[in-house]
Amino acid sequence: MDSKSLPTSTTSDGDFVDSPARNMIPLDTVLNLRRIDTGGKLYRSARQDRASPDDIQRLDDLGIRTFFDMRSPSEYLGARHGLLKVRALDHCVRVVVPQLPNPKTKPYPTIGAIPLKDLSGKPVIKPKPSSQIPRQRYLVNMLPLTLVFAVFSIAPIYKSLLCIFVILIDAVLGTGHKYLLRFFSPEVNRVGMAGVYCSILENGGKQLCFILKTISDPANLPALLCCAHGKDRTGIVTAMILSILGKSDEYIAEDYALSVEGLKPVQSRVHGELVTQYNLDESFAMAKKETMLKTLALLRDRYGSVENFLESIGFSGEDQEKLRQVLS
């Protein structure tokens, strides 16, 4: 089912109903896929690491040319453990790590001017202006180290000191902060999902601005936002975009909650990767409307509005208007 044949929702009188559910695009191996805007310029999904040839073709049919993957390079490479040596789209999409600029830089550099590195840390040679620009997957880590420091601030002093040894263990074992997250799980559970979501947004301002400013350029569209499950990191970035587009909190929360249905085939895996692996509360494997509603309320309590929050991280009112026009 492509963006041109999405089901519509109507009332008994035949009037159109603006419902996020009509944006769902069911695929077999790319889960939690749905359209974000009305024009089919922006999509969201879980990881595509094991996408089947048929589903890769479906993504091609949508015209997606830019992938914003909110996993870190180490998390992305972690998919190579076990039987998965190469991810499904690696043969047709170049994976790069952008060196994110200060979001308040004026003018903000175009994507062609931002330095890129490959997964080994080597600079990426950009194509000549006359050559075709390859499709790219930008790894934009929405769980930066500043988020870890934010956890330090709410943890007891003794835990903040002991965590140095936990970090060393993670580094030696190459676990991608697994034991660090388990170590701080009581603090994370106490804050709750909405609190964690706000912390991710507040500590990922540079990353969020890169995504928003890059999708504001029509040359980078259609684009796909994704992370491991397409639920948490993807969910809160999508919430910011939908808010810019003028969607109500109820609509945004309904879109977020669609991840329950979108991830139903792998719910046990989601539970294992979040709750079991990191000792998190059961709620972290869910996607309840109330969680997103609380997240938006917390942002407004702290900043007055979502728009004010975005301005505070460098995505100005002018930037927001440009994105609205591009996605309208």
mmCIF file of C-alpha atoms in Angstrom, residues 187-202 290-299:
data_model
loop_
_atom_site.group_PDB
_atom_site.id
_atom_site.type_symbol
_atom_site.label_atom_id
_atom_site.label_comp_id
_atom_site.label_asym_id
_atom_site.label_seq_id
_atom_site.Cartn_x
_atom_site.Cartn_y
_atom_site.Cartn_z
ATOM 1 C CA GLU A 187 16.423 6.813 38.589
ATOM 2 C CA VAL A 188 15.097 6.430 35.032
ATOM 3 C CA ASN A 189 12.011 4.567 36.246
ATOM 4 C CA ARG A 190 11.361 7.245 38.843
ATOM 5 C CA VAL A 191 11.408 9.983 36.199
ATOM 6 C CA GLY A 192 9.072 7.974 33.965
ATOM 7 C CA MET A 193 8.715 7.874 30.208
ATOM 8 C CA ALA A 194 7.436 11.429 29.806
ATOM 9 C CA GLY A 195 10.317 12.783 31.873
ATOM 10 C CA VAL A 196 12.797 10.741 29.844
ATOM 11 C CA TYR A 197 11.269 11.993 26.597
ATOM 12 C CA CYS A 198 11.660 15.604 27.716
ATOM 13 C CA SER A 199 15.275 14.953 28.716
ATOM 14 C CA ILE A 200 16.008 13.421 25.312
ATOM 15 C CA LEU A 201 14.578 16.492 23.583
ATOM 16 C CA GLU A 202 16.384 18.940 25.854
ATOM 17 C CA GLU A 290 -1.217 9.511 28.131
ATOM 18 C CA THR A 291 2.581 9.356 27.914
ATOM 19 C CA MET A 292 2.730 11.699 24.931
ATOM 20 C CA LEU A 293 0.090 14.011 26.382
ATOM 21 C CA LYS A 294 2.157 14.284 29.562
ATOM 22 C CA THR A 295 5.344 14.902 27.561
ATOM 23 C CA LEU A 296 3.754 17.823 25.721
ATOM 24 C CA ALA A 297 2.349 19.170 28.997
ATOM 25 C CA LEU A 298 5.789 19.013 30.633
ATOM 26 C CA LEU A 299 7.338 20.941 27.744
#
